[in-house]
PDB file of C-alpha atoms and ligand atoms in Angstrom:
ATOM      1  CA  MET Z   1       2.621 251.669  36.267  1.00 95.00           C
ATOM      2  CA  LEU Z   2       4.958 248.170  36.403  1.00 98.00           C
ATOM      3  CA  LYS Z   3       8.904 248.441  36.086  1.00 98.00           C
ATOM      4  CA  ILE Z   4      11.281 245.820  36.037  1.00 98.00           C
ATOM      5  CA  SER Z   5      14.500 246.479  35.251  1.00 98.00           C
ATOM      6  CA  ASN Z   6      17.371 244.290  34.642  1.00 98.00           C
ATOM      7  CA  LEU Z   7      15.931 241.296  36.623  1.00 98.00           C
ATOM      8  CA  THR Z   8      17.996 238.389  37.251  1.00 98.00           C
ATOM      9  CA  VAL Z   9      16.422 235.657  38.724  1.00 98.00           C
ATOM     10  CA  LYS Z  10      17.351 232.354  39.651  1.00 97.00           C
ATOM     11  CA  THR Z  11      16.004 228.965  41.659  1.00 96.00           C
ATOM     12  CA  GLY Z  12      19.284 227.163  43.464  1.00 93.00           C
ATOM     13  CA  ASP Z  13      22.144 227.498  41.011  1.00 94.00           C
ATOM     14  CA  LYS Z  14      19.734 228.249  37.784  1.00 96.00           C
ATOM     15  CA  ILE Z  15      19.651 231.516  36.208  1.00 98.00           C
ATOM     16  CA  ILE Z  16      16.024 231.296  35.443  1.00 98.00           C
ATOM     17  CA  LEU Z  17      15.789 235.658  34.409  1.00 98.00           C
ATOM     18  CA  GLU Z  18      18.885 237.615  32.834  1.00 98.00           C
ATOM     19  CA  ASP Z  19      18.805 241.320  32.392  1.00 97.00           C
ATOM     20  CA  PHE Z  20      14.848 241.210  31.766  1.00 98.00           C
ATOM     21  CA  ASN Z  21      13.044 244.394  31.444  1.00 98.00           C
ATOM     22  CA  LEU Z  22       9.447 244.938  31.088  1.00 98.00           C
ATOM     23  CA  GLU Z  23       7.096 248.106  31.662  1.00 98.00           C
ATOM     24  CA  ILE Z  24       3.393 248.064  32.170  1.00 98.00           C
ATOM     25  CA  GLU Z  25       1.629 251.438  31.998  1.00 97.00           C
ATOM     26  CA  GLU Z  26      -1.325 251.334  34.364  1.00 97.00           C
ATOM     27  CA  GLY Z  27      -4.868 250.206  32.913  1.00 98.00           C
ATOM     28  CA  SER Z  28      -3.304 248.239  30.136  1.00 98.00           C
ATOM     29  CA  ILE Z  29      -2.989 245.263  28.572  1.00 98.00           C
ATOM     30  CA  HIS Z  30       0.319 243.641  27.671  1.00 98.00           C
ATOM     31  CA  ALA Z  31       0.526 239.586  26.406  1.00 98.00           C
ATOM     32  CA  LEU Z  32       3.999 238.002  27.547  1.00 98.00           C
ATOM     33  CA  MET Z  33       4.897 234.837  24.789  1.00 97.00           C
ATOM     34  CA  GLY Z  34       7.499 232.573  24.392  1.00 95.00           C
ATOM     35  CA  HIS Z  35       8.511 228.995  24.191  1.00 94.00           C
ATOM     36  CA  ASN Z  36       7.727 226.496  27.357  1.00 94.00           C
ATOM     37  CA  GLY Z  37      10.190 226.527  30.053  1.00 96.00           C
ATOM     38  CA  ALA Z  38      11.412 230.234  28.832  1.00 97.00           C
ATOM     39  CA  GLY Z  39      10.925 231.551  32.493  1.00 97.00           C
ATOM     40  CA  LYS Z  40       7.138 233.023  32.169  1.00 98.00           C
ATOM     41  CA  SER Z  41       5.922 231.502  35.008  1.00 97.00           C
ATOM     42  CA  THR Z  42       8.702 232.874  36.886  1.00 98.00           C
ATOM     43  CA  ILE Z  43       8.085 236.334  36.275  1.00 98.00           C
ATOM     44  CA  ALA Z  44       4.550 235.802  37.592  1.00 98.00           C
ATOM     45  CA  LYS Z  45       5.679 233.985  40.408  1.00 97.00           C
ATOM     46  CA  VAL Z  46       8.462 236.899  41.603  1.00 98.00           C
ATOM     47  CA  LEU Z  47       5.788 239.308  41.229  1.00 98.00           C
ATOM     48  CA  MET Z  48       3.666 237.764  43.765  1.00 98.00           C
ATOM     49  CA  ARG Z  49       7.191 237.366  45.472  1.00 98.00           C
ATOM     50  CA  ASP Z  50       7.455 233.210  45.334  1.00 97.00           C
ATOM     51  CA  LYS Z  51      10.499 232.751  47.725  1.00 96.00           C
ATOM     52  CA  ASN Z  52      11.454 229.812  45.721  1.00 97.00           C
ATOM     53  CA  TYR Z  53      13.258 232.644  43.149  1.00 98.00           C
ATOM     54  CA  GLU Z  54      15.867 234.756  44.167  1.00 97.00           C
ATOM     55  CA  VAL Z  55      16.272 237.667  42.650  1.00 98.00           C
ATOM     56  CA  VAL Z  56      20.121 238.351  42.222  1.00 97.00           C
ATOM     57  CA  LYS Z  57      19.940 241.778  40.508  1.00 98.00           C
ATOM     58  CA  GLY Z  58      17.983 244.814  39.405  1.00 98.00           C
ATOM     59  CA  SER Z  59      14.362 246.677  40.468  1.00 98.00           C
ATOM     60  CA  ILE Z  60      10.713 246.145  40.110  1.00 98.00           C
ATOM     61  CA  THR Z  61       8.795 249.373  41.385  1.00 98.00           C
ATOM     62  CA  LEU Z  62       4.912 249.429  41.391  1.00 97.00           C
ATOM     63  CA  ASN Z  63       3.893 253.057  41.095  1.00 95.00           C
ATOM     64  CA  ASP Z  64       7.290 253.714  42.202  1.00 91.00           C
ATOM     65  CA  GLN Z  65       6.824 251.435  45.833  1.00 96.00           C
ATOM     66  CA  ASP Z  66       9.843 248.873  45.770  1.00 98.00           C
ATOM     67  CA  LEU Z  67       7.933 245.160  45.113  1.00 98.00           C
ATOM     68  CA  LEU Z  68      11.271 243.873  45.821  1.00 98.00           C
ATOM     69  CA  LYS Z  69      10.491 245.223  49.745  1.00 98.00           C
ATOM     70  CA  MET Z  70       7.370 243.069  49.642  1.00 98.00           C
ATOM     71  CA  ASN Z  71       5.822 239.796  51.030  1.00 97.00           C
ATOM     72  CA  THR Z  72       3.129 237.757  48.855  1.00 97.00           C
ATOM     73  CA  THR Z  73       0.617 239.391  51.580  1.00 95.00           C
ATOM     74  CA  GLU Z  74       1.708 243.275  51.053  1.00 96.00           C
ATOM     75  CA  VAL Z  75       2.063 242.867  47.105  1.00 97.00           C
ATOM     76  CA  ALA Z  76      -1.485 240.740  47.437  1.00 95.00           C
ATOM     77  CA  ARG Z  77      -2.418 244.304  49.301  1.00 93.00           C
ATOM     78  CA  CYS Z  78      -1.360 246.249  46.532  1.00 95.00           C
ATOM     79  CA  GLY Z  79      -3.843 244.781  44.382  1.00 96.00           C
ATOM     80  CA  LEU Z  80      -2.386 242.604  42.694  1.00 98.00           C
ATOM     81  CA  PHE Z  81      -3.672 238.850  41.978  1.00 98.00           C
ATOM     82  CA  LEU Z  82      -2.458 236.150  40.277  1.00 98.00           C
ATOM     83  CA  VAL Z  83      -4.172 233.383  38.353  1.00 97.00           C
ATOM     84  CA  GLY Z  84      -1.424 230.053  38.206  1.00 91.00           C
ATOM     85  CA  GLN Z  85      -0.737 228.285  35.622  1.00 89.00           C
ATOM     86  CA  ASN Z  86      -1.098 225.038  38.263  1.00 91.00           C
ATOM     87  CA  PRO Z  87      -3.944 226.944  40.836  1.00 94.00           C
ATOM     88  CA  VAL Z  88      -3.394 225.723  44.377  1.00 94.00           C
ATOM     89  CA  GLU Z  89      -5.655 223.352  45.940  1.00 97.00           C
ATOM     90  CA  ILE Z  90      -5.991 224.368  49.774  1.00 97.00           C
ATOM     91  CA  ALA Z  91      -8.195 221.674  51.620  1.00 98.00           C
ATOM     92  CA  GLY Z  92      -9.703 222.930  55.090  1.00 97.00           C
ATOM     93  CA  VAL Z  93     -10.695 226.559  53.847  1.00 98.00           C
ATOM     94  CA  SER Z  94     -13.223 227.285  51.608  1.00 98.00           C
ATOM     95  CA  ASN Z  95     -13.619 230.225  49.020  1.00 98.00           C
ATOM     96  CA  ALA Z  96     -16.394 232.158  51.543  1.00 97.00           C
ATOM     97  CA  GLU Z  97     -13.990 231.907  54.560  1.00 96.00           C
ATOM     98  CA  MET Z  98     -10.630 232.979  52.421  1.00 96.00           C
ATOM     99  CA  LEU Z  99     -12.992 236.313  50.770  1.00 96.00           C
ATOM    100  CA  ARG Z 100     -14.261 237.159  53.789  1.00 95.00           C
ATOM    101  CA  THR Z 101     -11.191 236.897  55.755  1.00 94.00           C
ATOM    102  CA  SER Z 102      -9.452 239.189  52.651  1.00 93.00           C
ATOM    103  CA  LEU Z 103     -12.163 241.682  51.816  1.00 93.00           C
ATOM    104  CA  ASN Z 104     -11.730 242.252  56.014  1.00 91.00           C
ATOM    105  CA  ASP Z 105      -8.441 242.438  55.685  1.00 89.00           C
ATOM    106  CA  GLN Z 106      -8.671 244.833  52.902  1.00 86.00           C
ATOM    107  CA  GLY Z 107     -11.296 246.600  54.714  1.00 87.00           C
ATOM    108  CA  LYS Z 108     -13.575 246.269  51.739  1.00 84.00           C
ATOM    109  CA  ASN Z 109     -15.986 244.140  53.827  1.00 82.00           C
ATOM    110  CA  THR Z 110     -19.274 245.940  53.348  1.00 85.00           C
ATOM    111  CA  LEU Z 111     -21.717 243.682  52.740  1.00 88.00           C
ATOM    112  CA  ASN Z 112     -23.443 241.581  55.283  1.00 92.00           C
ATOM    113  CA  ILE Z 113     -23.649 237.912  55.024  1.00 92.00           C
ATOM    114  CA  LEU Z 114     -26.696 237.106  52.788  1.00 94.00           C
ATOM    115  CA  GLU Z 115     -25.744 240.341  50.705  1.00 94.00           C
ATOM    116  CA  PHE Z 116     -21.829 238.705  50.205  1.00 95.00           C
ATOM    117  CA  ASN Z 117     -23.387 235.343  49.149  1.00 95.00           C
ATOM    118  CA  GLN Z 118     -25.926 236.658  46.825  1.00 96.00           C
ATOM    119  CA  LYS Z 119     -22.561 238.219  45.710  1.00 96.00           C
ATOM    120  CA  LEU Z 120     -21.057 235.251  45.466  1.00 97.00           C
ATOM    121  CA  THR Z 121     -23.923 233.390  43.901  1.00 97.00           C
ATOM    122  CA  LYS Z 122     -24.682 235.743  41.170  1.00 98.00           C
ATOM    123  CA  ILE Z 123     -20.856 235.641  40.235  1.00 98.00           C
ATOM    124  CA  CYS Z 124     -21.163 232.199  40.176  1.00 98.00           C
ATOM    125  CA  GLU Z 125     -24.129 231.870  37.844  1.00 98.00           C
ATOM    126  CA  LYS Z 126     -22.242 234.124  34.813  1.00 97.00           C
ATOM    127  CA  LEU Z 127     -19.371 231.850  35.422  1.00 97.00           C
ATOM    128  CA  GLU Z 128     -21.381 229.113  35.338  1.00 96.00           C
ATOM    129  CA  ILE Z 129     -20.230 226.813  38.300  1.00 97.00           C
ATOM    130  CA  PRO Z 130     -22.719 225.954  40.330  1.00 97.00           C
ATOM    131  CA  SER Z 131     -23.079 227.705  43.778  1.00 96.00           C
ATOM    132  CA  SER Z 132     -22.059 225.152  46.181  1.00 97.00           C
ATOM    133  CA  PHE Z 133     -18.937 225.965  44.951  1.00 97.00           C
ATOM    134  CA  ILE Z 134     -19.181 229.248  47.410  1.00 97.00           C
ATOM    135  CA  HIS Z 135     -18.532 227.086  50.139  1.00 96.00           C
ATOM    136  CA  ARG Z 136     -16.002 224.271  48.016  1.00 98.00           C
ATOM    137  CA  ASP Z 137     -12.481 224.495  49.695  1.00 98.00           C
ATOM    138  CA  ILE Z 138     -10.638 226.494  47.168  1.00 98.00           C
ATOM    139  CA  ASN Z 139      -9.553 224.670  43.868  1.00 97.00           C
ATOM    140  CA  TYR Z 140      -9.864 221.495  45.610  1.00 98.00           C
ATOM    141  CA  ASN Z 141     -10.872 218.148  44.028  1.00 97.00           C
ATOM    142  CA  MET Z 142     -11.790 220.858  41.436  1.00 96.00           C
ATOM    143  CA  SER Z 143     -10.654 220.195  37.453  1.00 94.00           C
ATOM    144  CA  GLY Z 144      -8.351 222.023  35.324  1.00 93.00           C
ATOM    145  CA  GLY Z 145     -10.773 224.501  34.241  1.00 93.00           C
ATOM    146  CA  GLU Z 146     -13.050 224.518  37.346  1.00 96.00           C
ATOM    147  CA  LYS Z 147     -10.220 226.391  38.799  1.00 97.00           C
ATOM    148  CA  LYS Z 148      -9.414 228.574  36.730  1.00 96.00           C
ATOM    149  CA  LYS Z 149     -13.523 229.564  36.895  1.00 97.00           C
ATOM    150  CA  ASN Z 150     -12.931 229.664  40.810  1.00 98.00           C
ATOM    151  CA  GLU Z 151      -9.693 231.897  40.461  1.00 98.00           C
ATOM    152  CA  LEU Z 152     -12.380 234.129  38.574  1.00 98.00           C
ATOM    153  CA  LEU Z 153     -14.718 234.200  41.190  1.00 98.00           C
ATOM    154  CA  HIS Z 154     -11.861 235.499  43.927  1.00 98.00           C
ATOM    155  CA  MET Z 155     -11.116 237.718  41.176  1.00 98.00           C
ATOM    156  CA  TRP Z 156     -14.406 239.344  41.034  1.00 98.00           C
ATOM    157  CA  MET Z 157     -15.153 239.542  45.079  1.00 97.00           C
ATOM    158  CA  LEU Z 158     -11.279 240.891  45.741  1.00 96.00           C
ATOM    159  CA  GLU Z 159     -11.678 243.325  42.767  1.00 96.00           C
ATOM    160  CA  PRO Z 160      -7.756 243.170  42.149  1.00 97.00           C
ATOM    161  CA  ASN Z 161      -6.297 246.201  40.358  1.00 97.00           C
ATOM    162  CA  PHE Z 162      -3.320 244.638  38.770  1.00 98.00           C
ATOM    163  CA  LEU Z 163      -3.930 240.959  36.746  1.00 98.00           C
ATOM    164  CA  ILE Z 164      -1.320 238.334  36.141  1.00 98.00           C
ATOM    165  CA  LEU Z 165      -3.173 235.559  34.237  1.00 98.00           C
ATOM    166  CA  ASP Z 166      -0.381 232.457  33.590  1.00 97.00           C
ATOM    167  CA  GLU Z 167      -2.083 230.627  30.894  1.00 96.00           C
ATOM    168  CA  ILE Z 168      -5.593 230.459  32.524  1.00 96.00           C
ATOM    169  CA  ASP Z 169      -6.591 229.145  28.774  1.00 93.00           C
ATOM    170  CA  SER Z 170      -5.350 226.293  30.154  1.00 90.00           C
ATOM    171  CA  GLY Z 171      -7.170 223.045  30.924  1.00 86.00           C
ATOM    172  CA  LEU Z 172     -10.755 225.113  29.493  1.00 93.00           C
ATOM    173  CA  ASP Z 173     -12.779 223.639  26.554  1.00 93.00           C
ATOM    174  CA  VAL Z 174     -13.767 225.908  23.870  1.00 93.00           C
ATOM    175  CA  ASP Z 175     -17.089 226.805  25.469  1.00 94.00           C
ATOM    176  CA  SER Z 176     -15.327 228.014  28.846  1.00 95.00           C
ATOM    177  CA  LEU Z 177     -12.419 229.358  27.176  1.00 95.00           C
ATOM    178  CA  LYS Z 178     -14.476 232.136  25.553  1.00 96.00           C
ATOM    179  CA  LEU Z 179     -16.464 232.678  29.067  1.00 97.00           C
ATOM    180  CA  VAL Z 180     -13.683 233.079  30.721  1.00 97.00           C
ATOM    181  CA  GLY Z 181     -12.395 235.715  28.296  1.00 97.00           C
ATOM    182  CA  ASP Z 182     -15.312 237.572  28.329  1.00 97.00           C
ATOM    183  CA  SER Z 183     -15.776 237.717  32.123  1.00 98.00           C
ATOM    184  CA  ILE Z 184     -11.966 239.121  32.164  1.00 98.00           C
ATOM    185  CA  LYS Z 185     -12.848 241.652  29.672  1.00 98.00           C
ATOM    186  CA  GLU Z 186     -16.031 242.712  31.676  1.00 98.00           C
ATOM    187  CA  TYR Z 187     -13.867 242.849  34.240  1.00 98.00           C
ATOM    188  CA  PHE Z 188     -11.538 245.358  32.583  1.00 98.00           C
ATOM    189  CA  GLU Z 189     -13.826 247.122  31.404  1.00 98.00           C
ATOM    190  CA  GLU Z 190     -15.694 248.062  34.844  1.00 98.00           C
ATOM    191  CA  TYR Z 191     -12.930 248.852  37.086  1.00 98.00           C
ATOM    192  CA  HIS Z 192      -9.437 249.307  34.546  1.00 98.00           C
ATOM    193  CA  PRO Z 193      -7.204 247.026  36.146  1.00 98.00           C
ATOM    194  CA  THR Z 194      -4.022 246.387  34.503  1.00 98.00           C
ATOM    195  CA  ILE Z 195      -3.587 243.080  32.810  1.00 98.00           C
ATOM    196  CA  LEU Z 196      -0.266 240.848  32.250  1.00 98.00           C
ATOM    197  CA  MET Z 197      -1.512 237.808  30.173  1.00 98.00           C
ATOM    198  CA  ILE Z 198       0.703 234.801  29.703  1.00 98.00           C
ATOM    199  CA  THR Z 199      -0.976 232.493  26.820  1.00 94.00           C
ATOM    200  CA  HIS Z 200      -0.394 231.032  23.648  1.00 89.00           C
ATOM    201  CA  GLN Z 201      -3.919 231.162  23.049  1.00 88.00           C
ATOM    202  CA  LYS Z 202      -5.799 232.667  19.614  1.00 92.00           C
ATOM    203  CA  THR Z 203      -8.789 233.257  21.234  1.00 93.00           C
ATOM    204  CA  LEU Z 204      -7.875 234.995  24.338  1.00 95.00           C
ATOM    205  CA  LEU Z 205      -5.672 237.292  22.722  1.00 96.00           C
ATOM    206  CA  GLU Z 206      -8.576 238.332  20.221  1.00 95.00           C
ATOM    207  CA  ILE Z 207     -10.681 238.688  22.693  1.00 97.00           C
ATOM    208  CA  LEU Z 208      -8.424 240.736  25.424  1.00 97.00           C
ATOM    209  CA  LYS Z 209      -6.749 242.444  22.555  1.00 96.00           C
ATOM    210  CA  PRO Z 210      -3.601 243.245  24.635  1.00 97.00           C
ATOM    211  CA  GLU Z 211      -1.718 246.670  23.452  1.00 97.00           C
ATOM    212  CA  LYS Z 212       1.915 244.698  23.707  1.00 97.00           C
ATOM    213  CA  VAL Z 213       2.797 241.743  22.718  1.00 97.00           C
ATOM    214  CA  HIS Z 214       6.421 240.931  24.666  1.00 97.00           C
ATOM    215  CA  VAL Z 215       8.341 237.445  23.503  1.00 96.00           C
ATOM    216  CA  LEU Z 216      10.881 236.140  26.304  1.00 97.00           C
ATOM    217  CA  GLN Z 217      13.572 233.951  25.305  1.00 95.00           C
ATOM    218  CA  ASN Z 218      16.949 233.705  26.435  1.00 95.00           C
ATOM    219  CA  LYS Z 219      16.329 234.399  29.953  1.00 97.00           C
ATOM    220  CA  LYS Z 220      14.875 238.400  28.562  1.00 96.00           C
ATOM    221  CA  ILE Z 221      12.235 239.970  26.318  1.00 96.00           C
ATOM    222  CA  ILE Z 222      13.871 240.401  22.898  1.00 95.00           C
ATOM    223  CA  GLN Z 223      11.023 241.408  21.124  1.00 95.00           C
ATOM    224  CA  THR Z 224       7.940 243.955  21.709  1.00 96.00           C
ATOM    225  CA  GLY Z 225       5.209 244.555  19.182  1.00 96.00           C
ATOM    226  CA  ASP Z 226       1.891 245.073  18.973  1.00 95.00           C
ATOM    227  CA  ALA Z 227      -1.113 242.272  18.076  1.00 92.00           C
ATOM    228  CA  SER Z 228       0.170 242.006  14.657  1.00 93.00           C
ATOM    229  CA  LEU Z 229       3.325 240.363  16.455  1.00 94.00           C
ATOM    230  CA  ALA Z 230       0.843 237.745  17.929  1.00 94.00           C
ATOM    231  CA  GLU Z 231      -0.537 237.028  14.900  1.00 92.00           C
ATOM    232  CA  LYS Z 232       2.789 236.582  13.202  1.00 92.00           C
ATOM    233  CA  ILE Z 233       4.338 233.944  15.527  1.00 92.00           C
ATOM    234  CA  PHE Z 234       0.637 232.231  15.319  1.00 91.00           C
ATOM    235  CA  LYS Z 235       1.405 231.640  11.557  1.00 90.00           C
ATOM    236  CA  GLU Z 236       5.357 231.008  11.375  1.00 89.00           C
ATOM    237  CA  GLY Z 237       6.213 230.292  15.075  1.00 88.00           C
ATOM    238  CA  PHE Z 238       8.510 231.760  17.460  1.00 85.00           C
ATOM    239  CA  SER Z 239      11.547 230.993  14.737  1.00 77.00           C
ATOM    240  CA  GLY Z 240       9.299 231.572  11.155  1.00 63.00           C
ATOM    241  CA  ALA Z 241       9.101 234.941  12.908  1.00 56.00           C
ATOM    242  CA  SER Z 242      12.727 235.353  12.777  1.00 52.00           C
ATOM    243  CA  ILE Z 243      12.905 235.962  16.325  1.00 52.00           C
ATOM    244  CA  ILE Z 244      14.444 232.783  18.017  1.00 46.00           C
ATOM    245  CA  ASP Z 245      18.219 232.398  17.539  1.00 43.00           C
ATOM    246  CA  ARG Z 246      17.591 228.660  18.557  1.00 40.00           C
ATOM    247  CA  GLY Z 247      20.964 228.229  18.957  1.00 38.00           C
ATOM    248  CA  ASN Z 248      20.674 229.123  23.011  1.00 40.00           C
ATOM    249  CA  LEU Z 249      17.725 227.459  23.013  1.00 40.00           C
ATOM    250  CA  ASP Z 250      17.975 224.872  25.437  1.00 40.00           C
ATOM    251  CA  ALA Z 251      20.614 226.604  26.436  1.00 37.00           C
TER     252      ALA Z 251
HETATM  253  P1  LIG M 301       7.503 228.897  31.585  1.00 73.33           P
HETATM  254  O1  LIG M 301       6.545 228.954  32.163  1.00 73.33           O
HETATM  255  O2  LIG M 301       7.622 229.709  30.484  1.00 73.33           O
HETATM  256  O3  LIG M 301       7.307 227.751  30.568  1.00 73.33           O
HETATM  257  P2  LIG M 301       9.164 228.632  33.951  1.00 73.33           P
HETATM  258  O4  LIG M 301       9.586 229.933  34.964  1.00 73.33           O
HETATM  259  O5  LIG M 301       7.697 227.517  34.273  1.00 73.33           O
HETATM  260  O6  LIG M 301       8.788 228.815  32.509  1.00 73.33           O
HETATM  261  O7  LIG M 301      10.635 227.977  33.953  1.00 73.33           O
HETATM  262  C1  LIG M 301      11.544 228.515  33.534  1.00 73.33           C
HETATM  263  C2  LIG M 301      12.762 227.416  33.472  1.00 73.33           C
HETATM  264  O8  LIG M 301      13.119 226.597  35.285  1.00 73.33           O
HETATM  265  C3  LIG M 301      12.548 225.743  33.333  1.00 73.33           C
HETATM  266  O9  LIG M 301      13.699 225.614  32.802  1.00 73.33           O
HETATM  267  C4  LIG M 301      12.014 225.658  34.985  1.00 73.33           C
HETATM  268  O10 LIG M 301      12.107 223.717  34.342  1.00 73.33           O
HETATM  269  C5  LIG M 301      13.204 226.232  35.522  1.00 73.33           C
HETATM  270  N1  LIG M 301      12.564 226.138  36.798  1.00 73.33           N
HETATM  271  C6  LIG M 301      11.327 226.917  37.472  1.00 73.33           C
HETATM  272  N2  LIG M 301      10.955 227.109  38.768  1.00 73.33           N
HETATM  273  C7  LIG M 301      12.060 226.402  38.835  1.00 73.33           C
HETATM  274  C8  LIG M 301      12.011 225.471  40.108  1.00 73.33           C
HETATM  275  N3  LIG M 301      11.206 225.773  41.502  1.00 73.33           N
HETATM  276  N4  LIG M 301      13.165 224.762  40.608  1.00 73.33           N
HETATM  277  C9  LIG M 301      14.068 224.253  39.045  1.00 73.33           C
HETATM  278  N5  LIG M 301      13.620 224.452  38.325  1.00 73.33           N
HETATM  279  C10 LIG M 301      12.908 225.488  37.801  1.00 73.33           C
HETATM  280 MG1  LIG M 302       4.756 228.770  33.255  1.00 73.33          MG
END
């Protein structure tokens, strides 16, 4: 269970989240929606312990462990895995090198080099990316959509148990969106991870069918519902769904 309680976060002098509360049961899929600039990516980055975001108040626990006492490496070892809105490019480090090192670090590297390459090749085929990606530098010179698929290549190899998907739909064409959605669904059915998905995309919500949908506005979650809440937002917009106090939107 992930439990975020009364969390206040700032960067520089700016408070981005204030008294933010969210609970996600293990193995469930939750969606987080909200206007541009609401703070969705901020919560994703705070969970990954990005040092640019200072936690002023509140707590985050993952299965009763204090996440705020951990650094990024430690949360990754706990199984958290972020597909960021703009995945970072790391020139000079190949996918294969990073994946073997990470698996070794976690004591999960049970494959010899041949089996390791075979597994990667199979995943590339499923994701419809060339097997040359195995030896490409991480996300380097890849298109937006290729980066998202490359991140899924990492997911399938590292087998995380908590996925944070920050607008994984952005940069994907319709066919790739379906493929990426189906791949995450397949991963969910095989490994039963917890998923926090940030999205504006109907297709992805239809494929992954989150149990709960949360709306972030005015620095906190202001409404939680089931899939029908997302439906309402798609039909009527955030303001039409009578959720938004527009007076505070640009504050
Ligand atoms: P969302 O993902 O919901 O669009 P973000 O979490 O990216 O929103 O950003 C929330 C607000 O915080 C925005 O106004 C953004 O400009 C600001 N912000 C986020 N990160 C930083 C940062 N590192 N420095 C300054 N402002 C930031
Ligand atoms: Mg964002």
